[in-house]
Each structure stands twice: as C-alpha cells, then as structure tokens.
C-alpha cells in the first residue's frame, strides 16, 4: 500500500538500526497517525512517500508499518512553510520561513535551489544570512543523497553526515571506490561499518583489500586496549577470526602489507612484532630523544650540583618553615641536577611540597620553567597546588590541527625553558610523550611527576611505568604519609588498598560504604545517595559537587543506565527547558556532559566535563560551558562527541578531582575489579568517598594486583 504524509514528530528513533516510531499527517486529512519502521534520514517537516501495510498493535492500536520510503518536496505553500520552519535547514526558523514563503509562494524551493541570490528580496534577510541558508540547503541535499545511497545498507544518518563532512561532494565516489578508506579517515566509523558497506557493494569475502583493512583494524583495536604492537602470530590469528578467512591468506596479505610499508615489523628474540606506523615511529623516537637529552651537558645541573645542599635545606626549614624529608630532599636535588628524572608517590606523600621547593630554587636563580599536565582539569589542579602557571601539554606544544606540523613546538622550534615539569605522567600515552620530548631543547631538564599505582594511560603505551622499569632514568619514590594527610580517611584508605588491605569505614567522616549487592538495588541506591542523602547531610550540590564513577558502561549500575536515571532525577524535561535528541541520548540545558575525544579545532579534550548552557534549534548549535568560564559551541552534527556525565567511567576520571565521588561496585563488574582501578577511583575525591554495592567486590578488587599486560617496547629501547 502507498500513502503520502508529512512527518510531524519522531517519538522514538534507534541510532543503531534506524527503527523509528513517528506521527505523520496524511495529505488532506487532519488526524495524525502512527508509523513504524526504518526511516533513516527522515526529518520532521518532510513530506514522505511511504510504502507498507496497516497493522493492529495489541497495545498501541492501528499503525502503518513502513517497508520503504522516499522524501518528497512539499508542493503547497503551507507545506513549504512548515517544511522550511521545521528546523531542518540551519538558519531558518518558523518566522524566517514565513517571510521567505510570503515572498516567493509556491516557487520558494525552486528559488533556494536555483536562484539563491534572490533571497535578498526577503525583508530583513541580509546577504550573510542568505548565504548561510543557501549553503545549509545545498549541504542538506548532498547529505540526503548519501543517505539514500546508504539506506539499503541499514546505516544511520549520523554516519552519512560524518562521511559528508569528511569528503564533501566526493563522498559517493570514495565509498564506491574504496569503502575501507572511511574506517581510516572518518571519526566514529570503524572497520565493521566499512565492511558492511563493502559487502553491500559486492566486494569478495577474501579480497586482499578487505584482509589488509582487517589487519589494520585488528592492530587499531589492539591500540584501543593500550598495546603499541602485536606479535605476528597473535595479529594474524585475531584477523583470521575477525574476517572468517583462512590463516594462510592472512599471513600472505600481512607480508604484502609489511613489504608495502603500510605497517612496521621488527624481529625481537626470534619473534616478529607488528606496529601501526605512528606507534612505531613514536616509540622509537621517544626512546631516542630521552637518551639524547641525557647525553647533553646542562649548565643548570652543573650549578646545582655544586650547591651546599645541607645549608639550603636548613635555610628552608628556618626561614620558610619547609621541612623536607630525606626522600624529598633527594627528589629536589635529582630534578635540578638530572636532565630527565621521575618523581612518584601516592596521595599525602609530599609531591606538591617537593615541586614548590624545586620551583622556588629555580625562581631564586632566575631559571625558566614550564608546568603542564595531559588534561585541562589536571593542569588547573597543578596551578592551584603550586601557585605557578600551568597548562595542558597540547597548549604547551601549541597544537594546530590545520597546520602540516600540527605541534608548532618541536625540534625545529623547541620550548623555551630550563626545566619542564609534567604532572599526572601516568596519563601520558606514547604518541603525546614523543611529541613532548621532541620539543624539549638540548640542555633542558624534564621532570615526570605522577602516581605509578594509578591506572595506565587511556591511549597506547604505559610510558611512566616503562620509564621506571627501564632503570634508565633517576627516580625518587615518596612513600612517607604526612601526619595531616594520615588523618584523612580517603588518603589512609587509598594507601591501605595500595598495600593489599581492605579499606576501613568505621568511625570515619569522609569514607562510607552502603551494602546493596543486587545490581538494580545498587543503582537505585546510587541515585538516592546523589540526589537526596549526600546533599541533605553534607550540603553538596548534586549537579556540580558529586561525581558517580563506575567501573563499566554496561549493566544497571553502569555508566549508561546511571546517566539516564540521574538525568531523569536531576534535570527532567520541562516546557521551559530546551533539549535536543542526538542518537539514543537527549541533551537538555543544565545537563552535565563529557567530551569524548580531543577536538583541537574547538580546544576541548577527551575527558573535559562541562554544562550545557544553551540550545539554539534555529542555528542548530548547542553550547557547553567548561571550567565555569569557557563556552564552546557545538554544531548539532558534532553531538556524537558528547555524552552525559552525571556518571562517568573510572578511566575517564583520571587527572580530575571532585568534592565527592560515589562508586558503585558489584561482583558483575569482574574482570574489571582491580586494585589500581579502586585506588584511582578513591583518590579522585577531595572531601568525601561513598562506596555502594557488594563487600565481596571490594575484596576482589583489593586482592587483584594483576595489571593487564600491554605490548610495549619502550623498556627494551631504553636499555643498552
């Protein structure tokens, strides 16, 4: 059966498969009806030609089940006005749509398509606005063409938009010629999606092009798990299973890929290992730069090596009331007399006091220094703790994504400093560490500061651990907990966990545990703690002071489910509160959101947390305020970079601190229950830690000291 109708409202839409429930109004009839089916790319305001059949749903009544559709441009003046005013075209709202249609009548769409210069005839519509509308219309039509092409492959509109943003008018040609290219070029589209497109285009199952792409994907997936390389046998085994192709074919293709220098292969102790090119280059370059820095003479090191250190430390104690322990004194001397060195220690062991002393010594003698951290949150904490300016490593290196070099600070234009301090070094991945080392000038000092017992970096490598394990650099570990810090239940429990002991909760006013072993009950308790109990007792703001940290994204007590529940409780939909649906999420003004990847154009980074302060449906812009002052504007097409942040994963919390953290911990969170995971979560809190869940899960995490192995070669490259 065939009907034509105008799409008025989307009630439900699955970003995964395009299944949609919507209300439409039939041509010439006043009562809306419900349609269901895959409506990939359909927009509110469009007129649709629908093929399908009527069905009677036992709960929802009579519906039209869509088997196929295509978009029609509206023919009537009223239909055109509703279409343009629906928000489909950026820059055109209901009022602007009315003025345009009042000017051009039934010929409106023809004017926009073929005579856009005539938009200047519309009262109140300036040249700039007319240009924006024309560009948005053309972009929408091109995206729709891609959507129609991808529709038969059951791919979502969001994917079509990303492909168009990457390739523009060349998109369809690239997809048809080499669909696997989009897996390398387009953010958010991986090998599996590209493979689905290739199958739809009839590419053979064992095509060398497909096997090569699968090998690169298997290596890329390994880097997502923190590996810098994979052994040859493990890589080909993973790829053969992924592709359902015989192992000899995969081995032969990998040999061709290596010969073509599309990946890097080395042989270590008779075992072949394979890198993606950027990680081989970064790991080798990082080791080389460290060794080169150590060989350079340092005038500053010579000066401080000759200092009367007992007198210096006595002066600090008498005049500045800074009494350093023997280890802290060693760390200060190490930083000022060694070109590359490491300072580690847990919370409350005096790392900050040590850094302040180093900075004081530099300032007194007129030496230049720079402070940086991998994230904005960590840099802000570093500046507050030391009283000295601090920035992110990306800003320090003057990252410019549009330029050929990307990092403007490098070996040709190094940083200007005598000592560079990098805090939260456990978060450094091998790529960022390499770019940092390239920018350190010969003769300068570099001090890595961090807590080696925290989780490793989200990105590939385990730089801080490898630097310590290599024994190639001088390193000082602070392990004495100062008395004032020892009075904190948060700090004392963090050290208990780190030593394999169960945390204590009795008679503490900053650490609490609430038993609730069932996942659903634990999730409900977590929401109650955040929204009612903690604010009532401690006066904390649930939207700004309390952060839920979960080990996992899945399950009733995982990040996704908790975000939905907390959003419903803390920021429910109301008529005056603007909102925008993107994929499976709905974003509202007032929501707390997390940036999912580094976006250097917008100057926001993976892990940044902000608050939605405005949603402009006319301009299709959502604004997020970060750090209480910077406001970033996101185009609606960029909303896949955001996620709700009432609850976040423990991994995403690295480098941050919150007044209060709430941690649901259950047996179903295995095998993620590890000592460093729990230790990292607890040390994110400044004032209050609340655990909810199963005591057995806490015990499992404390006992499990096995850190997941990562394939890295930095230790080997640093040793002779």
XYZ file of C-alpha atoms in Angstrom:
720
model
C 0.000 0.000 0.000
C 1.215 3.531 -0.789
C 0.467 6.704 1.203
C 1.878 10.233 1.358
C 2.188 12.105 4.645
C 4.052 14.913 6.405
C 6.356 13.889 9.264
C 5.302 15.889 12.341
C 7.043 14.250 15.301
C 9.569 11.458 15.949
C 8.558 9.610 19.109
C 11.411 7.099 19.115
C 14.491 6.545 16.948
C 17.228 3.928 17.229
C 20.581 5.239 16.024
C 21.773 1.633 15.792
C 19.346 0.330 13.157
C 17.192 3.323 12.211
C 13.944 1.858 13.631
C 11.577 4.771 14.185
C 8.185 5.438 15.705
C 6.698 8.680 14.393
C 3.495 10.681 13.974
C 2.568 11.836 10.475
C -0.348 13.704 8.962
C -1.874 12.214 5.797
C -2.345 14.509 2.829
C -5.766 16.093 3.018
C -6.599 14.649 6.480
C -6.498 16.334 9.862
C -5.845 13.472 12.301
C -2.203 12.332 12.760
C -1.416 8.621 12.518
C 1.440 6.488 13.860
C 4.017 4.936 11.541
C 6.778 2.479 12.487
C 9.791 1.154 10.581
C 13.238 2.121 9.357
C 13.187 5.809 8.426
C 16.891 6.553 8.031
C 17.422 10.249 7.347
C 13.755 11.270 7.544
C 13.364 14.734 9.110
C 10.467 16.429 10.841
C 8.647 18.658 8.335
C 9.342 16.492 5.294
C 6.656 15.033 3.073
C 7.212 11.275 2.699
C 6.046 8.748 0.125
C 5.554 5.610 2.253
C 5.140 2.004 1.108
C 3.937 -0.571 3.626
C 0.829 -2.021 5.296
C -1.593 -1.312 8.107
C -1.216 -3.423 11.241
C -3.071 -3.585 14.570
C -0.688 -3.440 17.541
C -2.138 -5.119 20.678
C -1.066 -2.205 22.903
C -0.722 0.846 20.637
C -3.541 0.223 18.195
C -3.610 0.789 14.443
C -0.245 1.705 12.839
C 1.267 1.923 9.387
C 4.298 -0.387 9.110
C 6.798 1.173 6.692
C 8.606 -1.137 4.273
C 10.156 1.637 2.161
C 10.031 5.399 1.753
C 11.384 8.399 -0.098
C 11.283 12.086 0.732
C 9.144 14.403 -1.389
C 9.458 18.139 -1.558
C 6.170 19.725 -0.442
C 4.016 21.210 -3.178
C 1.627 23.525 -1.330
C 2.534 26.927 0.102
C 1.561 25.798 3.612
C 3.560 22.582 3.240
C 6.639 24.525 2.122
C 6.285 26.921 5.073
C 6.035 24.023 7.551
C 8.941 22.227 5.866
C 11.309 25.198 5.991
C 10.247 26.161 9.523
C 10.791 22.683 10.961
C 14.457 23.314 11.823
C 15.653 21.050 9.037
C 17.657 23.845 7.390
C 20.082 25.679 9.671
C 19.239 29.381 9.895
C 15.536 29.048 9.027
C 13.027 29.091 11.863
C 9.232 29.489 11.661
C 9.362 33.304 11.397
C 12.046 33.347 8.674
C 10.251 30.534 6.809
C 7.036 32.557 6.765
C 8.802 35.632 5.340
C 10.514 33.570 2.613
C 7.290 31.777 1.604
C 5.296 35.037 1.720
C 7.839 36.425 -0.773
C 8.112 33.517 -3.223
C 4.996 31.429 -2.640
C 4.872 28.011 -4.325
C 8.181 28.734 -6.105
C 10.133 29.054 -2.843
C 12.105 25.806 -3.107
C 12.977 26.472 -6.744
C 14.365 29.887 -5.746
C 16.517 28.421 -2.958
C 17.770 25.649 -5.246
C 18.384 27.556 -8.494
C 18.267 31.312 -7.731
C 19.571 31.673 -4.171
C 20.696 35.261 -4.865
C 17.006 36.224 -4.824
C 16.808 35.508 -1.091
C 17.994 39.096 -0.727
C 14.463 40.133 -1.776
C 13.104 38.828 1.543
C 12.508 41.615 4.068
C 15.004 41.525 6.940
C 17.180 38.813 5.375
C 20.708 40.161 4.922
C 23.343 38.821 2.466
C 25.214 36.914 5.190
C 22.104 35.117 6.394
C 21.056 34.364 2.802
C 24.489 32.807 2.112
C 24.260 30.648 5.225
C 20.777 29.429 4.268
C 21.895 28.609 0.712
C 24.939 26.703 1.947
C 22.862 24.785 4.535
C 20.280 23.858 1.874
C 22.935 22.536 -0.520
C 24.646 20.589 2.236
C 21.322 19.071 3.309
C 20.554 17.918 -0.235
C 24.008 16.340 -0.621
C 23.715 14.580 2.726
C 20.296 13.294 1.690
C 21.822 11.824 -1.492
C 24.377 9.933 0.599
C 21.625 8.808 2.973
C 19.581 7.396 0.139
C 22.673 5.517 -1.083
C 23.373 4.102 2.395
C 19.742 3.444 3.294
C 19.670 -0.008 1.717
C 22.734 -0.905 3.830
C 20.857 -0.102 7.062
C 23.355 2.587 8.088
C 22.361 5.538 10.247
C 22.000 9.200 9.187
C 24.760 10.142 11.643
C 27.208 8.049 9.610
C 26.135 9.744 6.391
C 26.665 13.169 7.964
C 30.176 12.231 9.159
C 31.118 10.885 5.708
C 29.857 14.051 4.027
C 31.756 16.300 6.481
C 34.976 14.411 5.697
C 34.746 14.182 1.892
C 32.103 16.674 0.741
C 30.901 16.143 -2.817
C 33.494 13.376 -3.377
C 31.860 11.151 -0.746
C 29.950 8.777 -3.015
C 32.923 8.269 -5.351
C 35.207 7.396 -2.448
C 32.689 4.984 -0.932
C 32.235 3.152 -4.207
C 35.967 3.021 -4.989
C 37.368 2.079 -1.568
C 34.816 1.784 1.239
C 37.521 0.755 3.731
C 39.085 4.194 3.450
C 36.330 5.691 5.590
C 37.415 3.492 8.511
C 40.796 5.253 8.493
C 39.571 8.766 7.735
C 36.220 9.306 9.466
C 35.877 9.616 13.240
C 33.300 7.248 14.695
C 33.270 4.868 11.710
C 35.285 1.709 12.129
C 36.170 -1.305 10.068
C 32.901 -3.125 10.803
C 30.801 -0.330 9.306
C 33.101 -0.026 6.296
C 32.945 -3.807 5.877
C 29.153 -3.669 5.895
C 29.235 -1.079 3.110
C 31.778 -3.142 1.138
C 29.570 -6.250 1.384
C 26.626 -4.212 0.166
C 28.714 -3.164 -2.813
C 29.584 -6.785 -3.610
C 33.244 -6.919 -2.557
C 34.502 -10.551 -2.313
C 34.846 -12.006 1.174
C 38.550 -12.846 0.746
C 39.581 -9.792 -1.275
C 43.148 -8.713 -0.386
C 41.807 -5.187 0.103
C 39.415 -6.489 2.766
C 42.070 -8.603 4.518
C 44.521 -5.678 4.596
C 41.866 -3.418 6.089
C 41.014 -6.120 8.643
C 44.663 -6.395 9.684
C 44.898 -2.647 10.203
C 41.660 -2.773 12.182
C 42.952 -5.600 14.394
C 46.080 -3.532 15.137
C 43.983 -0.445 15.763
C 41.734 -2.378 18.139
C 44.866 -3.512 20.000
C 45.925 0.129 20.473
C 42.491 0.788 21.990
C 43.494 -1.798 24.610
C 46.752 0.057 25.260
C 49.105 -2.031 23.096
C 51.757 -0.406 20.900
C 52.222 -3.565 18.797
C 51.064 -7.173 18.459
C 53.146 -10.302 17.872
C 52.766 -11.502 14.271
C 51.048 -14.754 15.243
C 48.580 -13.054 17.564
C 47.763 -10.413 14.949
C 47.122 -12.903 12.136
C 45.088 -15.118 14.475
C 42.918 -12.189 15.543
C 42.438 -11.047 11.954
C 41.605 -14.539 10.648
C 38.917 -14.904 13.319
C 37.568 -11.403 12.700
C 37.385 -11.853 8.921
C 36.458 -15.551 8.841
C 39.315 -16.068 6.372
C 41.923 -18.863 6.334
C 45.100 -18.092 8.273
C 47.499 -18.623 5.285
C 45.644 -15.918 3.323
C 46.006 -13.524 6.246
C 49.724 -14.328 6.619
C 50.315 -13.725 2.912
C 48.433 -10.420 2.944
C 50.283 -9.242 6.067
C 53.588 -9.992 4.324
C 52.430 -7.802 1.413
C 51.310 -5.029 3.780
C 54.707 -5.100 5.532
C 56.542 -5.072 2.178
C 54.466 -2.058 1.101
C 55.484 -0.357 4.379
C 51.888 0.160 5.410
C 52.824 -1.262 8.841
C 56.166 -1.684 10.627
C 57.635 -5.095 11.501
C 60.647 -5.939 13.692
C 62.083 -9.197 14.991
C 62.849 -9.468 18.709
C 64.337 -12.686 20.085
C 63.150 -14.627 17.023
C 59.599 -13.236 17.393
C 58.147 -10.897 14.782
C 56.149 -7.946 16.093
C 53.960 -5.574 14.072
C 53.185 -1.885 14.703
C 50.931 0.609 13.059
C 53.373 3.173 11.651
C 52.613 6.106 14.011
C 53.234 3.994 17.113
C 56.496 2.509 15.829
C 57.730 5.982 14.951
C 56.637 7.444 18.301
C 58.083 4.677 20.480
C 61.464 4.666 18.740
C 61.587 8.466 18.675
C 60.644 8.766 22.347
C 63.467 6.462 23.454
C 65.957 8.202 21.175
C 65.053 11.684 22.468
C 65.371 10.606 26.119
C 68.800 9.108 25.518
C 69.912 12.221 23.600
C 68.755 14.542 26.390
C 70.736 12.543 28.929
C 73.917 12.932 26.863
C 73.693 16.742 26.647
C 75.587 18.850 29.161
C 73.401 21.032 31.384
C 74.766 24.320 32.804
C 71.947 24.321 35.353
C 72.848 20.807 36.536
C 76.485 21.861 36.989
C 75.438 24.883 39.050
C 73.094 22.989 41.385
C 75.470 20.018 41.720
C 77.945 22.392 43.376
C 75.361 23.860 45.777
C 75.671 23.490 49.559
C 72.504 21.436 49.875
C 72.542 20.909 53.684
C 72.669 24.682 54.068
C 69.915 25.184 51.505
C 67.544 22.766 53.237
C 68.372 24.197 56.683
C 67.548 27.674 55.350
C 64.204 26.445 54.005
C 63.320 24.922 57.366
C 64.310 28.014 59.375
C 63.101 30.834 57.114
C 60.257 29.239 55.101
C 59.071 26.542 57.555
C 59.565 23.939 54.823
C 60.948 20.819 56.489
C 61.642 18.264 53.772
C 62.132 14.562 54.429
C 65.302 12.903 53.221
C 63.442 11.490 50.168
C 62.005 14.904 49.317
C 65.482 16.439 49.523
C 66.774 13.728 47.182
C 63.935 14.493 44.753
C 64.710 18.229 44.713
C 68.394 17.575 44.011
C 67.521 14.979 41.381
C 65.221 17.348 39.450
C 67.818 20.133 39.410
C 70.872 18.021 38.571
C 69.472 15.353 36.168
C 68.373 16.067 32.621
C 65.454 13.602 32.740
C 64.062 12.267 36.040
C 60.948 10.841 37.703
C 59.136 11.733 40.942
C 56.392 9.368 42.101
C 54.296 8.879 45.205
C 50.754 8.379 46.415
C 48.410 10.994 47.914
C 49.660 12.792 51.022
C 53.342 11.909 50.489
C 54.550 15.425 49.721
C 54.882 15.601 45.933
C 53.368 19.107 45.847
C 55.712 20.451 48.558
C 58.645 18.966 46.652
C 57.541 20.669 43.431
C 57.095 24.014 45.203
C 60.639 23.737 46.525
C 62.011 22.978 43.038
C 60.143 25.987 41.619
C 61.398 28.187 44.461
C 65.013 27.205 43.712
C 64.522 27.976 40.015
C 62.941 31.356 40.726
C 65.712 32.393 43.111
C 68.395 31.810 40.466
C 66.393 33.138 37.515
C 65.981 29.814 35.715
C 62.973 29.417 33.411
C 60.409 26.670 33.981
C 57.170 25.352 32.479
C 54.426 23.257 34.100
C 51.961 21.085 32.170
C 49.567 18.143 32.500
C 47.821 15.905 29.954
C 44.336 17.338 30.700
C 42.857 20.721 31.475
C 41.488 19.529 34.807
C 44.902 18.225 35.886
C 46.609 21.443 34.749
C 44.177 23.521 36.785
C 44.901 21.407 39.876
C 48.651 21.712 39.285
C 48.434 25.513 39.079
C 46.347 25.686 42.262
C 48.704 23.366 44.155
C 51.994 25.050 43.156
C 50.898 28.650 42.750
C 52.630 28.689 39.348
C 51.079 28.882 35.859
C 50.272 25.502 34.296
C 48.728 24.421 31.014
C 47.827 21.307 29.053
C 50.579 19.597 27.090
C 48.705 20.277 23.842
C 48.595 24.009 24.555
C 52.212 23.943 25.718
C 53.187 22.433 22.363
C 50.893 24.887 20.507
C 48.842 22.246 18.764
C 47.400 23.459 15.460
C 45.443 20.715 13.652
C 45.225 22.601 10.365
C 48.980 23.032 10.044
C 51.247 20.442 8.462
C 53.391 20.040 11.586
C 50.352 20.048 13.921
C 52.523 20.643 17.003
C 54.205 24.004 16.387
C 56.679 23.330 19.187
C 59.117 20.618 18.063
C 62.827 20.050 17.476
C 62.929 22.934 14.996
C 61.113 25.324 17.353
C 61.703 23.952 20.868
C 60.199 25.169 24.117
C 61.997 27.942 25.977
C 62.731 26.567 29.454
C 65.480 25.277 31.697
C 63.172 22.761 33.403
C 59.833 21.332 32.248
C 57.599 19.632 34.824
C 54.952 17.178 33.571
C 52.402 16.232 36.232
C 49.987 13.258 36.102
C 52.537 11.468 33.927
C 50.710 8.153 34.344
C 48.201 9.546 31.817
C 50.849 10.060 29.104
C 50.464 7.811 26.071
C 53.350 7.089 23.740
C 52.263 9.496 20.954
C 51.872 12.552 23.192
C 55.066 11.721 25.106
C 57.005 11.574 21.823
C 55.751 14.992 20.690
C 56.596 16.411 24.114
C 60.166 15.074 24.002
C 60.667 16.493 20.503
C 60.039 19.967 21.902
C 62.443 19.739 24.873
C 65.563 21.752 23.976
C 69.045 20.229 24.398
C 70.437 21.029 27.834
C 66.994 21.496 29.419
C 65.695 19.295 32.234
C 62.480 17.258 32.167
C 60.770 16.004 35.341
C 57.947 13.443 35.130
C 55.657 13.529 38.192
C 52.924 11.003 38.834
C 51.438 8.153 40.792
C 52.639 4.904 39.259
C 49.939 2.928 41.106
C 47.074 4.585 39.231
C 45.509 3.235 36.062
C 47.725 3.442 32.969
C 47.009 5.890 30.161
C 43.839 5.550 28.109
C 45.978 5.724 24.947
C 48.603 3.175 23.845
C 51.695 2.522 25.927
C 52.472 2.735 29.619
C 55.063 5.465 29.486
C 55.541 6.212 33.189
C 55.689 2.524 34.157
C 58.131 1.754 31.335
C 60.408 4.678 32.217
C 60.597 3.442 35.814
C 61.019 -0.213 34.841
C 63.808 0.572 32.368
C 66.062 1.897 35.187
C 67.417 4.278 32.539
C 66.393 7.405 34.490
C 66.949 8.552 38.083
C 63.729 8.128 40.034
C 62.549 9.053 43.540
C 59.514 7.445 45.151
C 57.908 9.251 48.114
C 56.202 6.805 50.475
C 56.013 8.588 53.856
C 52.455 9.780 54.578
C 52.457 13.093 56.420
C 50.523 13.262 59.694
C 47.953 15.767 58.433
C 47.245 13.591 55.384
C 47.123 10.440 57.523
C 44.127 11.913 59.371
C 42.142 11.709 56.118
C 40.158 8.505 55.668
C 40.383 8.975 51.904
C 44.181 9.034 51.906
C 44.631 6.322 54.545
C 42.216 4.011 52.694
C 43.934 4.711 49.382
C 47.227 3.525 50.867
C 45.560 0.543 52.532
C 44.159 -0.533 49.155
C 47.545 0.012 47.527
C 49.122 -2.309 50.119
C 46.500 -5.017 49.521
C 44.460 -4.272 52.654
C 40.687 -3.863 52.844
C 39.560 -0.234 53.311
C 38.054 0.760 56.673
C 34.830 2.703 57.077
C 34.114 2.669 60.806
C 34.426 5.974 62.695
C 35.342 7.936 59.555
C 33.609 11.118 58.461
C 34.839 11.126 54.852
C 34.586 7.450 53.779
C 31.357 5.446 53.793
C 30.112 2.111 52.483
C 26.454 1.161 51.863
C 25.828 -2.535 51.160
C 23.476 -3.379 48.269
C 24.595 -6.468 46.368
C 21.816 -6.600 43.729
C 22.609 -4.539 40.591
C 19.185 -2.885 40.349
C 19.161 -2.112 44.071
C 22.697 -0.724 43.908
C 21.743 1.542 41.001
C 18.666 2.836 42.851
C 20.754 3.435 45.983
C 23.385 5.325 43.952
C 20.728 7.675 42.575
C 19.273 8.189 46.068
C 22.707 8.961 47.528
C 23.449 11.543 44.827
C 20.065 13.251 44.744
C 18.991 13.113 48.407
C 21.218 11.696 51.128
C 24.577 13.341 50.401
C 23.151 16.827 49.617
C 20.984 16.678 52.752
C 23.813 15.673 55.119
C 26.840 17.411 53.610
C 25.270 20.349 51.770
C 26.851 19.378 48.438
C 25.330 20.337 45.087
C 24.403 17.093 43.267
C 24.919 18.723 39.846
C 28.351 20.238 40.467
C 29.952 18.623 43.531
C 29.101 14.919 43.263
C 30.555 12.620 40.596
C 29.500 8.995 40.120
C 32.365 6.756 38.976
C 31.504 3.290 37.672
C 33.923 0.557 36.550
C 31.829 -0.239 33.480
C 29.470 1.276 30.908
C 27.027 -1.635 30.894
C 24.506 -3.075 33.311
C 22.055 -1.449 35.747
C 24.925 0.124 37.749
C 26.956 1.029 34.658
C 27.607 4.491 33.256
C 24.837 4.476 30.616
C 21.967 3.370 32.884
C 23.060 5.612 35.759
C 23.258 8.635 33.466
C 19.679 8.083 32.311
C 18.427 7.680 35.873
C 20.359 10.663 37.245
C 19.321 12.912 34.357
C 15.679 11.999 34.968
C 16.067 12.817 38.664
C 18.226 15.945 38.473
C 17.288 17.547 35.150
C 13.907 16.226 33.953
C 12.155 17.557 30.844
C 10.040 20.683 31.391
C 8.408 23.012 28.899
C 10.828 25.905 29.527
C 13.982 23.749 29.259
C 15.366 23.411 25.716
C 16.519 19.962 24.655
C 17.943 18.152 21.630
C 17.890 14.467 20.823
C 21.095 13.024 19.335
C 21.297 9.300 18.692
C 19.996 7.498 21.760
C 20.626 10.469 24.100
C 18.609 13.569 24.857
C 20.563 16.657 25.918
C 18.951 19.445 27.944
C 20.062 22.842 29.139
C 21.570 22.207 32.575
C 22.926 18.720 31.761
C 26.482 17.820 32.716
C 28.319 16.433 29.669
C 31.692 14.843 28.896
C 33.846 15.405 25.790
C 34.712 12.004 24.273
C 37.694 12.866 22.060
C 40.296 15.552 21.525
C 38.854 18.298 19.323
C 41.679 20.733 18.697
C 39.553 22.989 16.496
C 37.202 23.654 19.410
C 40.007 23.499 22.015
C 38.256 20.796 24.065
C 39.794 17.480 25.018
C 38.931 13.901 25.863
C 37.641 13.862 29.460
C 36.677 17.561 29.757
C 33.408 17.979 31.686
C 31.075 20.939 31.223
C 27.474 22.077 31.495
C 25.025 22.708 28.651
C 24.024 26.364 28.905
C 22.075 26.901 25.667
C 20.464 25.018 22.771
C 19.615 27.004 19.625
C 17.386 24.912 17.372
C 17.351 27.630 14.695
C 21.129 27.831 14.273
C 21.461 24.144 15.283
C 24.032 24.975 17.950
C 24.458 23.530 21.450
C 26.672 25.490 23.862
C 28.691 23.948 26.694
C 30.461 25.913 29.409
C 33.741 24.422 30.636
C 35.623 25.400 33.812
C 32.842 27.850 34.639
C 34.038 30.346 32.031
C 34.859 28.968 28.534
C 31.789 28.404 26.353
C 32.149 26.085 23.342
C 29.603 25.982 20.503
C 28.841 22.531 19.047
C 27.052 22.095 15.745
C 24.253 19.535 16.085
C 26.285 17.270 13.771
C 29.060 17.210 16.404
C 26.951 15.946 19.291
C 28.360 12.419 18.917
C 31.467 13.883 20.594
C 29.496 14.383 23.822
C 27.898 12.098 26.375
C 26.094 12.687 29.652
C 28.468 12.968 32.616
C 26.381 12.533 35.770
C 28.174 9.180 35.825
C 31.491 8.503 34.060
C 33.900 5.591 33.925
C 36.766 5.470 36.400
C 39.184 5.543 33.443
C 37.684 8.852 32.263
C 38.163 10.383 35.731
C 41.976 10.242 35.578
C 43.631 13.546 36.327
C 40.496 15.009 37.926
C 39.366 15.688 41.479
C 35.830 16.145 42.776
C 34.490 17.228 46.160
C 32.637 13.900 46.390
C 32.717 10.626 44.446
C 30.139 7.842 44.613
C 31.395 4.436 43.433
C 29.026 1.509 42.724
C 30.993 -1.739 42.953
C 29.464 -5.161 42.231
C 30.557 -8.706 41.527
C 29.191 -8.352 37.986
C 31.943 -5.780 37.353
C 34.517 -8.569 37.049
C 37.095 -8.812 35.444
C 37.478 -5.022 35.747
C 37.801 -5.277 39.527
C 41.479 -4.462 40.012
C 43.430 -2.778 42.789
C 44.621 0.134 40.647
C 41.034 0.765 39.466
C 39.677 1.105 43.023
C 42.752 3.082 44.100
C 42.301 5.527 41.201
C 38.583 5.969 41.955
C 39.073 6.727 45.647
C 41.902 9.182 45.042
C 39.625 11.294 42.796
C 37.799 12.608 45.908
C 38.833 15.702 47.879
C 36.222 15.669 50.632
C 34.044 12.573 50.540
C 34.043 8.995 49.190
C 30.908 6.845 49.205
C 31.008 3.224 48.002
C 27.810 1.295 47.329
C 27.445 -2.357 46.428
C 28.995 -5.649 47.463
C 31.803 -6.046 50.046
C 32.981 -9.101 48.117
C 33.561 -6.908 45.052
C 35.738 -4.557 47.116
C 37.704 -7.539 48.449
C 38.190 -8.902 44.919
C 39.459 -5.555 43.660
C 41.897 -5.194 46.567
C 43.296 -8.705 46.053
C 43.630 -8.414 42.272
C 47.001 -6.768 41.751
C 47.461 -8.190 38.239
C 47.715 -5.264 35.829
C 46.524 -6.124 32.325
C 49.585 -6.706 30.136
C 50.369 -4.207 27.411
C 52.680 -4.890 24.480
C 55.194 -2.030 24.571
C 58.840 -1.803 23.522
C 59.983 1.310 25.378
C 61.825 -0.582 28.131
C 63.807 -2.580 25.588
C 64.658 0.522 23.558
C 65.922 2.421 26.615
C 68.179 -0.379 27.815
C 71.555 -0.933 26.085
